[in-house]
Coordinates of C-alpha atoms (C1' of nucleotides) in Angstrom, one line a residue:
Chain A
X57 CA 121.9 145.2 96.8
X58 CA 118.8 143.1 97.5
X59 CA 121.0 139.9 98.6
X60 CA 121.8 141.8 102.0
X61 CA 119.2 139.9 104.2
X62 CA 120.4 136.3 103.3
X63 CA 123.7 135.4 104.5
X64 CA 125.1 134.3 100.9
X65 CA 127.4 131.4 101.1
X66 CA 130.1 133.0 99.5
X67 CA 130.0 136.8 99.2
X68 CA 130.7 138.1 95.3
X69 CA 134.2 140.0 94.8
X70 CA 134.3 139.6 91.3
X71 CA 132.3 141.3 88.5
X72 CA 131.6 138.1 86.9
X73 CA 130.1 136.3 89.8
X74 CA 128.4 139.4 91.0
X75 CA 126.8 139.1 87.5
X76 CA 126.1 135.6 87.7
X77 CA 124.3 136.5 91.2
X78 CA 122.0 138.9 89.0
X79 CA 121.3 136.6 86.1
X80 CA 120.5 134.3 88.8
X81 CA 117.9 136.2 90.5
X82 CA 116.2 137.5 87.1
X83 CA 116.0 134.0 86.2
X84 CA 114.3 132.8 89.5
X85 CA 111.7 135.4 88.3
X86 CA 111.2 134.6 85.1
X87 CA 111.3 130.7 85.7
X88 CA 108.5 130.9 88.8
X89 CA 106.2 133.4 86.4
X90 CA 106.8 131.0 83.4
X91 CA 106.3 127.2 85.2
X92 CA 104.8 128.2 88.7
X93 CA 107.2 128.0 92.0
X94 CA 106.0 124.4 93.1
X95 CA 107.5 123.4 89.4
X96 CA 110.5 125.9 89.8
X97 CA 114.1 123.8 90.0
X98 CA 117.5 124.9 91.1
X99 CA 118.5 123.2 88.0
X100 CA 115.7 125.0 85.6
X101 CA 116.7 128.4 87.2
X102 CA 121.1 127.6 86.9
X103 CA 120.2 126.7 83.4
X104 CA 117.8 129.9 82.3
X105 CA 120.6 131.8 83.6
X106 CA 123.3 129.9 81.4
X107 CA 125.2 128.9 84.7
X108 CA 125.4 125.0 86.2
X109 CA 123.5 124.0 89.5
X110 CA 126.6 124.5 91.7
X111 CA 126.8 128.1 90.6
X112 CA 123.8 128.2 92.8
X113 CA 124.9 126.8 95.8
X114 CA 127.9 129.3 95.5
X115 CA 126.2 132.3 96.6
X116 CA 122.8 131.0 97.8
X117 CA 122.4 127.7 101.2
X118 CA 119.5 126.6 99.1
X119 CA 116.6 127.4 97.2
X120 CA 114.6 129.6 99.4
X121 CA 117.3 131.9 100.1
X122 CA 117.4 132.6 95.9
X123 CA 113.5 133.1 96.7
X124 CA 114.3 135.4 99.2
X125 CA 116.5 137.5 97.4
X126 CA 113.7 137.7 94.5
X127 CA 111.5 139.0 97.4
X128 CA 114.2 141.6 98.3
X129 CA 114.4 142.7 95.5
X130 CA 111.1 143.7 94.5
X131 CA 110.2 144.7 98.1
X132 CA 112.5 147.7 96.9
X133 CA 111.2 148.3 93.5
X134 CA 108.1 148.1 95.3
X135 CA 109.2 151.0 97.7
X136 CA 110.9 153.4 95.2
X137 CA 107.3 153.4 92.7
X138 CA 105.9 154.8 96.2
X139 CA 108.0 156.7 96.9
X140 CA 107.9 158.4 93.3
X141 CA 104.4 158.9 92.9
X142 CA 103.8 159.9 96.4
X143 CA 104.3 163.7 96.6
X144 CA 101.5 164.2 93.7
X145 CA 99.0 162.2 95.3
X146 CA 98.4 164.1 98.3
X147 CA 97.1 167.4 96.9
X148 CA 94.1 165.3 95.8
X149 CA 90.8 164.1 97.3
X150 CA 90.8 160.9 99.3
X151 CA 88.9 159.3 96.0
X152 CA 91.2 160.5 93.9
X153 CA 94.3 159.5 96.1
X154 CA 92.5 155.7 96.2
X155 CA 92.3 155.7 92.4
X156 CA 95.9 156.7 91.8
X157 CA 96.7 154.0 94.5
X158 CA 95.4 151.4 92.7
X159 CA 96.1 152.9 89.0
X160 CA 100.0 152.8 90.2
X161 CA 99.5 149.4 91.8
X162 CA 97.9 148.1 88.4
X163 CA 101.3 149.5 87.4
X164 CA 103.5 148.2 89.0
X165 CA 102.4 144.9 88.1
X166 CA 103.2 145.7 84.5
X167 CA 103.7 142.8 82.8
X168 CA 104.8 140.4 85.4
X169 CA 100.8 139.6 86.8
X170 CA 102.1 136.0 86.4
X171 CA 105.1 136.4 88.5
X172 CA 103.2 138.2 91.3
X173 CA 100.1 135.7 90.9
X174 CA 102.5 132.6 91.6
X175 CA 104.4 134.6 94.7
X176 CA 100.7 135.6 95.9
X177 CA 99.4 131.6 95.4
X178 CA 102.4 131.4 98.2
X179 CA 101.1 134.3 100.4
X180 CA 101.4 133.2 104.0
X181 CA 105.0 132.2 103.7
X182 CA 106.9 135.1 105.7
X183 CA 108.5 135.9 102.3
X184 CA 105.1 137.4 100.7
X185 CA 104.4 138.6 104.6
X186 CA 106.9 141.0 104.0
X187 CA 105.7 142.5 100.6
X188 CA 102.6 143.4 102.3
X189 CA 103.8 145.0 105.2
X190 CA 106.4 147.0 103.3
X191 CA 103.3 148.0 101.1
X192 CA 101.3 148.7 104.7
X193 CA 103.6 150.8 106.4
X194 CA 103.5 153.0 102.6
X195 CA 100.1 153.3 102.7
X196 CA 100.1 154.3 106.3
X197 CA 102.3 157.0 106.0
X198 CA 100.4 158.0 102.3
X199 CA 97.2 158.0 105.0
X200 CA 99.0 160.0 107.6
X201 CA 100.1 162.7 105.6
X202 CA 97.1 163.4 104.2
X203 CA 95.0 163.5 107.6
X204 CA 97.7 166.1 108.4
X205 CA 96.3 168.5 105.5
X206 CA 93.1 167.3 106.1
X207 CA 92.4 166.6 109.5
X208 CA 88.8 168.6 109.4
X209 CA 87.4 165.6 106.7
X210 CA 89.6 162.5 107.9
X211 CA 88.1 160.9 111.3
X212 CA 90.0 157.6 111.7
X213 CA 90.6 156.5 115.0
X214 CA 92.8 153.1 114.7
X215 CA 94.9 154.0 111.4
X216 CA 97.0 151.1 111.1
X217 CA 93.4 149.3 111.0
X218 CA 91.9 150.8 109.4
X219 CA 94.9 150.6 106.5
X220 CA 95.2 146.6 107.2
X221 CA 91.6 146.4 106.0
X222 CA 91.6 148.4 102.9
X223 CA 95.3 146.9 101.9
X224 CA 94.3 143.3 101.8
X225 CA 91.2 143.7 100.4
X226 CA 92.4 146.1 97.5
X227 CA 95.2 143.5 97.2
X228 CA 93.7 140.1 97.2
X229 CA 90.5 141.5 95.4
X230 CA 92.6 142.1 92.7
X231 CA 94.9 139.1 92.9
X232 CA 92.0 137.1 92.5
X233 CA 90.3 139.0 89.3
X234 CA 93.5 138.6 87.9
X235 CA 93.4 135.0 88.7
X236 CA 90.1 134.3 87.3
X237 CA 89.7 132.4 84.1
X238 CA 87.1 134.8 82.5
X239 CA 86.6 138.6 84.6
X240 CA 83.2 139.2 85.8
X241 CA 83.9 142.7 84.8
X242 CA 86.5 145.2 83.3
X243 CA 89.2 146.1 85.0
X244 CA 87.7 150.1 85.2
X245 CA 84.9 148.5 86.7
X246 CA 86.9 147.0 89.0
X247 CA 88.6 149.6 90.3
X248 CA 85.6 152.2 90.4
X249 CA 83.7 149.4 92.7
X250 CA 87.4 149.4 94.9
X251 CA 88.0 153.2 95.3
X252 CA 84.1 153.6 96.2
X253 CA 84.6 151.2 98.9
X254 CA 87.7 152.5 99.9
X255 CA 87.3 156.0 99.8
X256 CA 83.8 155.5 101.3
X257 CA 85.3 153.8 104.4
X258 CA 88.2 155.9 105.5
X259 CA 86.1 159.3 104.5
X260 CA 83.1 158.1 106.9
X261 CA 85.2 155.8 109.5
X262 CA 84.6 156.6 112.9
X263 CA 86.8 153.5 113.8
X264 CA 87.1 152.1 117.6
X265 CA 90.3 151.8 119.1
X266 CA 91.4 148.8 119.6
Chain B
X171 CA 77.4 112.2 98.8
X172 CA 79.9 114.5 98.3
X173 CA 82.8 111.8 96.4
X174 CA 80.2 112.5 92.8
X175 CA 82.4 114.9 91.2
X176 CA 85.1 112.7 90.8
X177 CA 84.7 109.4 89.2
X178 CA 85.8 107.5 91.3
X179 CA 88.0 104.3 90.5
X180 CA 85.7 102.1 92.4
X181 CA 82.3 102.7 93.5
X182 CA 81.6 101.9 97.0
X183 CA 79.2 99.0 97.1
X184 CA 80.2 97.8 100.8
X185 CA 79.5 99.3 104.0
X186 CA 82.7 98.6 105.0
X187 CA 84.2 100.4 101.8
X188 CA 82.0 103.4 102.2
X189 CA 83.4 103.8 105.8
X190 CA 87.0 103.8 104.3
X191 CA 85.9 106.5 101.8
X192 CA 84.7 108.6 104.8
X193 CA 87.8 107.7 106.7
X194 CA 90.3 109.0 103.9
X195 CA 88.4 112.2 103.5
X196 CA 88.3 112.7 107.0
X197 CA 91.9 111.9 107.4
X198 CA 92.9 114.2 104.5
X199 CA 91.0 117.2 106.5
X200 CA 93.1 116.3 109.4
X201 CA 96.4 115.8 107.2
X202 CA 96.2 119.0 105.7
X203 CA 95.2 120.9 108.4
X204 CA 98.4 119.0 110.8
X205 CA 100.8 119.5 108.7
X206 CA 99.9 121.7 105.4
X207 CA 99.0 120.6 102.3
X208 CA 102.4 120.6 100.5
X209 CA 103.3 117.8 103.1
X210 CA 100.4 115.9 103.1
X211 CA 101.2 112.7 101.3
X212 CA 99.4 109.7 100.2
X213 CA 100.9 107.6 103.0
X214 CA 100.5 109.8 105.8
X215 CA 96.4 109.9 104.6
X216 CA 96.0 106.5 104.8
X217 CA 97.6 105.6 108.3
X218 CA 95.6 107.8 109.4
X219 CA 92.9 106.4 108.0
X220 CA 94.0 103.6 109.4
X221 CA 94.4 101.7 106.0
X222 CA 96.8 100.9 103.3
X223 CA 98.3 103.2 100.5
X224 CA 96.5 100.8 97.9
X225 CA 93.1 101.6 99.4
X226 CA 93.0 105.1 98.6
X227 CA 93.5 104.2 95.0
X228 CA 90.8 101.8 95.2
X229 CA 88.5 104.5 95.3
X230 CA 90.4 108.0 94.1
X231 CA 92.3 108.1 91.0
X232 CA 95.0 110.5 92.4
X233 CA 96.0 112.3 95.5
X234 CA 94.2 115.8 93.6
X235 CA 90.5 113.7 93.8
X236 CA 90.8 113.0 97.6
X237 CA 91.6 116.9 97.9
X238 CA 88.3 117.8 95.7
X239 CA 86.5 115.5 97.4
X240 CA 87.0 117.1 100.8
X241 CA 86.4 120.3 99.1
X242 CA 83.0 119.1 98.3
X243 CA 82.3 118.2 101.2
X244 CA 83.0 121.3 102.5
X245 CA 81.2 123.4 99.7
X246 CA 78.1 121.7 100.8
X247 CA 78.3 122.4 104.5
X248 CA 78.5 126.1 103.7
X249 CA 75.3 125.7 101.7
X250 CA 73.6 124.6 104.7
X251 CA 75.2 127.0 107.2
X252 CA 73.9 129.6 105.2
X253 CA 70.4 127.7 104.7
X254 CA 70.2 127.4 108.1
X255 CA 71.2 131.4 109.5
X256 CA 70.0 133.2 106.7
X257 CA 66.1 133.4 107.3
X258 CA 66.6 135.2 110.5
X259 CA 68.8 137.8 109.4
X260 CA 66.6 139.3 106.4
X261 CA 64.8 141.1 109.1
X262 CA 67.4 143.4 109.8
X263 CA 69.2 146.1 108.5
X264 CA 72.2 145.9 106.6
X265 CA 75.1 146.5 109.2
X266 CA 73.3 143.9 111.3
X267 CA 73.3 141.7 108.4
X268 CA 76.8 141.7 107.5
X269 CA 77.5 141.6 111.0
X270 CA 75.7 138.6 111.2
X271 CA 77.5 137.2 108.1
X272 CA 80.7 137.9 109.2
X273 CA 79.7 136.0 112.8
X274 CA 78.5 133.2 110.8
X275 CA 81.9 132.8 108.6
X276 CA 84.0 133.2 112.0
X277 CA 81.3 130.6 114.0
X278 CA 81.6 128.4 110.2
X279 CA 85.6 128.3 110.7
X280 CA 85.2 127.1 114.2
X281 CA 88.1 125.0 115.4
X282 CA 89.5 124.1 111.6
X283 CA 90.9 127.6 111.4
X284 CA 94.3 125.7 110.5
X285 CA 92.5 123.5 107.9
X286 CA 91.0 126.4 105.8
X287 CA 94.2 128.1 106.2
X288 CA 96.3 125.7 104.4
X289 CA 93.2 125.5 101.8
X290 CA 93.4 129.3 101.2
X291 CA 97.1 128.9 101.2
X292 CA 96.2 127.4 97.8
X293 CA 93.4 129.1 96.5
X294 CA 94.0 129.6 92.9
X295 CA 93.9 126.3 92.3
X296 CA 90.4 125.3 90.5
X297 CA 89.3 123.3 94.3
X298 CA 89.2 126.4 96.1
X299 CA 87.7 128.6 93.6
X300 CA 84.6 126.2 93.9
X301 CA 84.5 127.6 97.0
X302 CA 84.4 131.3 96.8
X303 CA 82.3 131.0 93.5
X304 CA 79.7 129.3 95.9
X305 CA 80.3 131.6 98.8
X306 CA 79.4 134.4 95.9
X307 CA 76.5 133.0 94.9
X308 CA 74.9 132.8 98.5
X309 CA 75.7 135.9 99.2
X310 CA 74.2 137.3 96.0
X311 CA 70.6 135.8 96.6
X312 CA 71.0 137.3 100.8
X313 CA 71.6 140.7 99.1
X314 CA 69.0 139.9 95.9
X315 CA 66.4 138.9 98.4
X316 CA 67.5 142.1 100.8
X317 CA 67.3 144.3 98.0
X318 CA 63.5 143.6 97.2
X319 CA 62.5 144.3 100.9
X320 CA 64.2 147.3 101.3
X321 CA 64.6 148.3 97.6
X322 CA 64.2 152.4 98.6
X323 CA 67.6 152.1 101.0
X324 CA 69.7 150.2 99.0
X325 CA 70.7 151.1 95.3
X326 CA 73.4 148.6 93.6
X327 CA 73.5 149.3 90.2
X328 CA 75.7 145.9 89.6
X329 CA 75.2 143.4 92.2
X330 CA 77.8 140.8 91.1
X331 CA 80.3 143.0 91.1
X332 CA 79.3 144.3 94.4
X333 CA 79.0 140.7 96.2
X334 CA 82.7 140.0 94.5
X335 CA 84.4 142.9 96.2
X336 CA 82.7 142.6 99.5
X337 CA 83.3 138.6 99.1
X338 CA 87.1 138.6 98.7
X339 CA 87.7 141.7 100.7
X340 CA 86.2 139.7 103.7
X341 CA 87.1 136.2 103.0
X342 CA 90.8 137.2 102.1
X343 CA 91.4 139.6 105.0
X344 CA 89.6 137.7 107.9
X345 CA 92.3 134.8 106.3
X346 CA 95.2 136.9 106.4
X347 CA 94.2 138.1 109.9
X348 CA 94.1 135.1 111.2
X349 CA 97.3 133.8 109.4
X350 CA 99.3 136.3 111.2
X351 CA 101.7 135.7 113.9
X352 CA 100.4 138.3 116.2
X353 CA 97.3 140.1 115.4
X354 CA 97.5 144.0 114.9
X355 CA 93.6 144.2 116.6
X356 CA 90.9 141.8 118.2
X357 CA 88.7 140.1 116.4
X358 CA 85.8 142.5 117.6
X359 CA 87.4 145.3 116.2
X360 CA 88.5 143.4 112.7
X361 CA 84.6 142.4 112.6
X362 CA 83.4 146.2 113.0
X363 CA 85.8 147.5 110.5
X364 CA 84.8 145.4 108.0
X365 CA 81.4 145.2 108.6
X366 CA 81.9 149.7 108.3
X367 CA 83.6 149.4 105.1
X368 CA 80.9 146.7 103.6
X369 CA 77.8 148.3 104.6
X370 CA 78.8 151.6 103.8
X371 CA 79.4 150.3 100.3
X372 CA 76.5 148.8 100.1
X373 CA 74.1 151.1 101.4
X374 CA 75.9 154.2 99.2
X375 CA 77.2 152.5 96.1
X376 CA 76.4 153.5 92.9
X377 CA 77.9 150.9 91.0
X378 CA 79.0 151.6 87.3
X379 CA 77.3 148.9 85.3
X380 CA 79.9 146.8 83.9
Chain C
dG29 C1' 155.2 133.3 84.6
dC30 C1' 153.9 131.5 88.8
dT31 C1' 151.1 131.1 92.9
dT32 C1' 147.0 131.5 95.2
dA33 C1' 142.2 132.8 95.6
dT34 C1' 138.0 132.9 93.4
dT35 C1' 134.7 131.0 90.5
dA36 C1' 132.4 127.4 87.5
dT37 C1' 131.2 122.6 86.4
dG38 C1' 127.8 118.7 86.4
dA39 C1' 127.7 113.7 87.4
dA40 C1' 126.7 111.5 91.5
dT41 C1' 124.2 111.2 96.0
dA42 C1' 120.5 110.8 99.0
dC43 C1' 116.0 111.5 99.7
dT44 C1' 111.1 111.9 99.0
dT45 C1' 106.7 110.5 97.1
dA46 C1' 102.9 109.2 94.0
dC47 C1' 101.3 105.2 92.4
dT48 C1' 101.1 99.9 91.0
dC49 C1' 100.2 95.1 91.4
dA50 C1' 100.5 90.4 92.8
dT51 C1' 98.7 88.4 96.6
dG52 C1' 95.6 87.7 100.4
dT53 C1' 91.2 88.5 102.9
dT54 C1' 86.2 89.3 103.5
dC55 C1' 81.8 89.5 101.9
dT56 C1' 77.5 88.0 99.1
dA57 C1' 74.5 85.1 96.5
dC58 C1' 72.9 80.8 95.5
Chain D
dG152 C1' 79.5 75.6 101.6
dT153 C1' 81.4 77.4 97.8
dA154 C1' 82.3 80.3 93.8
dG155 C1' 83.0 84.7 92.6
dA156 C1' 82.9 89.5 93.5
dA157 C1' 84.4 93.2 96.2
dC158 C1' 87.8 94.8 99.1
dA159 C1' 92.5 95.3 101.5
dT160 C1' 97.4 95.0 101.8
dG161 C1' 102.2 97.1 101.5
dA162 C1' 106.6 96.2 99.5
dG163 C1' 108.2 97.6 95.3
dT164 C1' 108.7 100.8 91.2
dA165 C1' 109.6 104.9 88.8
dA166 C1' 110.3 109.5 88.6
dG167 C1' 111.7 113.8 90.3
dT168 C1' 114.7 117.0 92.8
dA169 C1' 117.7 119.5 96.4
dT170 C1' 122.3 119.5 97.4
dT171 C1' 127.3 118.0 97.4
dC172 C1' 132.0 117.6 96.0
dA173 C1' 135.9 116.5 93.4
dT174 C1' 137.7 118.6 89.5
dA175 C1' 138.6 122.3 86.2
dA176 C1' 138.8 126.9 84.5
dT177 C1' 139.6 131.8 85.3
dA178 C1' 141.1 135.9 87.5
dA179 C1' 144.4 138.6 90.8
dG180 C1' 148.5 139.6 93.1
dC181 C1' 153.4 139.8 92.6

DNA sequence: GCTTATTATGAATACTTACTCATGTTCTAC
DNA sequence: GTAGAACATGAGTAAGTATTCATAATAAGC
């Protein structure tokens, strides 16, 4: 599944460790959301998964590798909510395309905003790198598609610039609403402000190649 | 100067001890910025100081108040970099403006790209929202002041709002840029983008109120 | 049932690091 | 010059945590 990219100490054969593997990972998730990943523990995360600390060190070389296959993990759930709302999308406008962009990423979130908050407060390690590129080369081929059907309207010369710079700053804008102790505005708000800037940009970009 | 947020254990009386104070701040800037925040440790901030462990509890209560204290200092030498450019830009139009703006945060990093870096890395935490709220609040009296010169071009329904998107879209993507291995673009053509997207905003938005 | 491979255990280990405090040194005021 | 205040020192303390490993339990193969 999503422990492919880590070399596991000891591969699973059995349903029960193969279970244990799970709990493991759904418990890295929950612990980090719950106490914050500086205060995250092997020994907090072997116990909310009702194994012992060596169960850990079974499957996983240390503690970043259990991070990792966290990171896996929603990388792909990350890729399969694409990859379901995609084929709607692109009948739209570009504004409506933005706005269902970040309505589904609002989504997605769900009810793990503190989960995502805590991996984001760790941005920079090549483990969040990855979520953002997976979510980049998405976007790019959203973007690419839709010039396709609309290439008359569309004018961007340097796409995968053009998508770095709306991606991070619909991401981290967000990220750090959510992170705010009181919201300067609704979350409607928000997002109108974010698809008018968006939509504004890659309607009207006559970008430079770079 | 800027050790008045936090009160301090000791209050400098000495020459001598307000040169130490300096010292740690300074050294804690160059800590961080050598070898990240996570492995900056008391120790290591005081040899390279070039004084003892027990002298930076003389004067800070906890590792956290030498970290707040650099922030401070910092916070206040944006204030005057944007004191000192800002006059001359009001003349201009608005792409030249957030051109300008964007030059001036790039010139403002300088050669402590690594230090902000490892800052960003932990945004979130109250320190470094001090900074962004400040960076906000400059930026909101450029535009304010803008907006009454040239109050026919520009028509922002909800300027805080405004200033927060444009804010973290640029301050977060310019970070992430630079925190990448190998850069997807130049910094030229990063700086055009985003001064596209941002003005265009700016000049066309017709923010919601909120 | 018996043997072997797989899986689970958790106290012990080894290491790091923030912070203290008893002692020593330097400054200042008179 | 001397008393007392301010300052400096750094080995030591306490607390936390990733990781190991000898031992025990469970499953699979025959």
């Amino acid at each position: 599944m999503f422990y492919s990219r880590f070399s596991m100490r000891r591969k699973p054969s059995q349903e029960r460790s193969r279970q244990v593997v799970e709990a493991l990972v759904e418990a890295t998730a929950q612990t980090i959301a719950e106490r914050g990943l500086a205060q995250t523990t092997t020994n907090h995360i072997a116990a909310r998964a009702g194994v012992s600390v060596g169960s850990v060190y079974q499957y996983f070389g240390n503690k970043e590798e259990l991070v990792g296959a966290l990171l896996d993990k929603l990388v792909g759930d990350l890729g399969h909510a694409v990859d379901r709302g995609l084929p709607l999308l692109l009948e739209a406008d570009l504004k409506t395309i933005v706005r269902g962009l970040l309505q589904a990423g609002f989504a997605f979130l769900g009810g793990n905003e503190k989960l995502y908050l805590e991996l984001a407060r760790n941005w920079d390690q090549l483990s969040t790198q990855r979520f953002l590129r997976t979510l980049e080369r998405h976007l790019q081929e959203v973007f690419r598609l839709y010039a396709l059907r609309h290439y008359r309207e569309l004018h961007i010369a340097n796409l995968p610039v053009a998508v770095f710079v709306v991606t991070n700053s619909m991401v981290f804008t967000i990220l750090h609403y959510l992170s705010l102790p009181q919201a300067p505005c609704t979350r409607e708000v928000l997002m109108d402000e974010l698809t008018e800037m968006a939509a504004g940009y890659l309607q009207g970009s006559a970008a430079v190649a770079g």
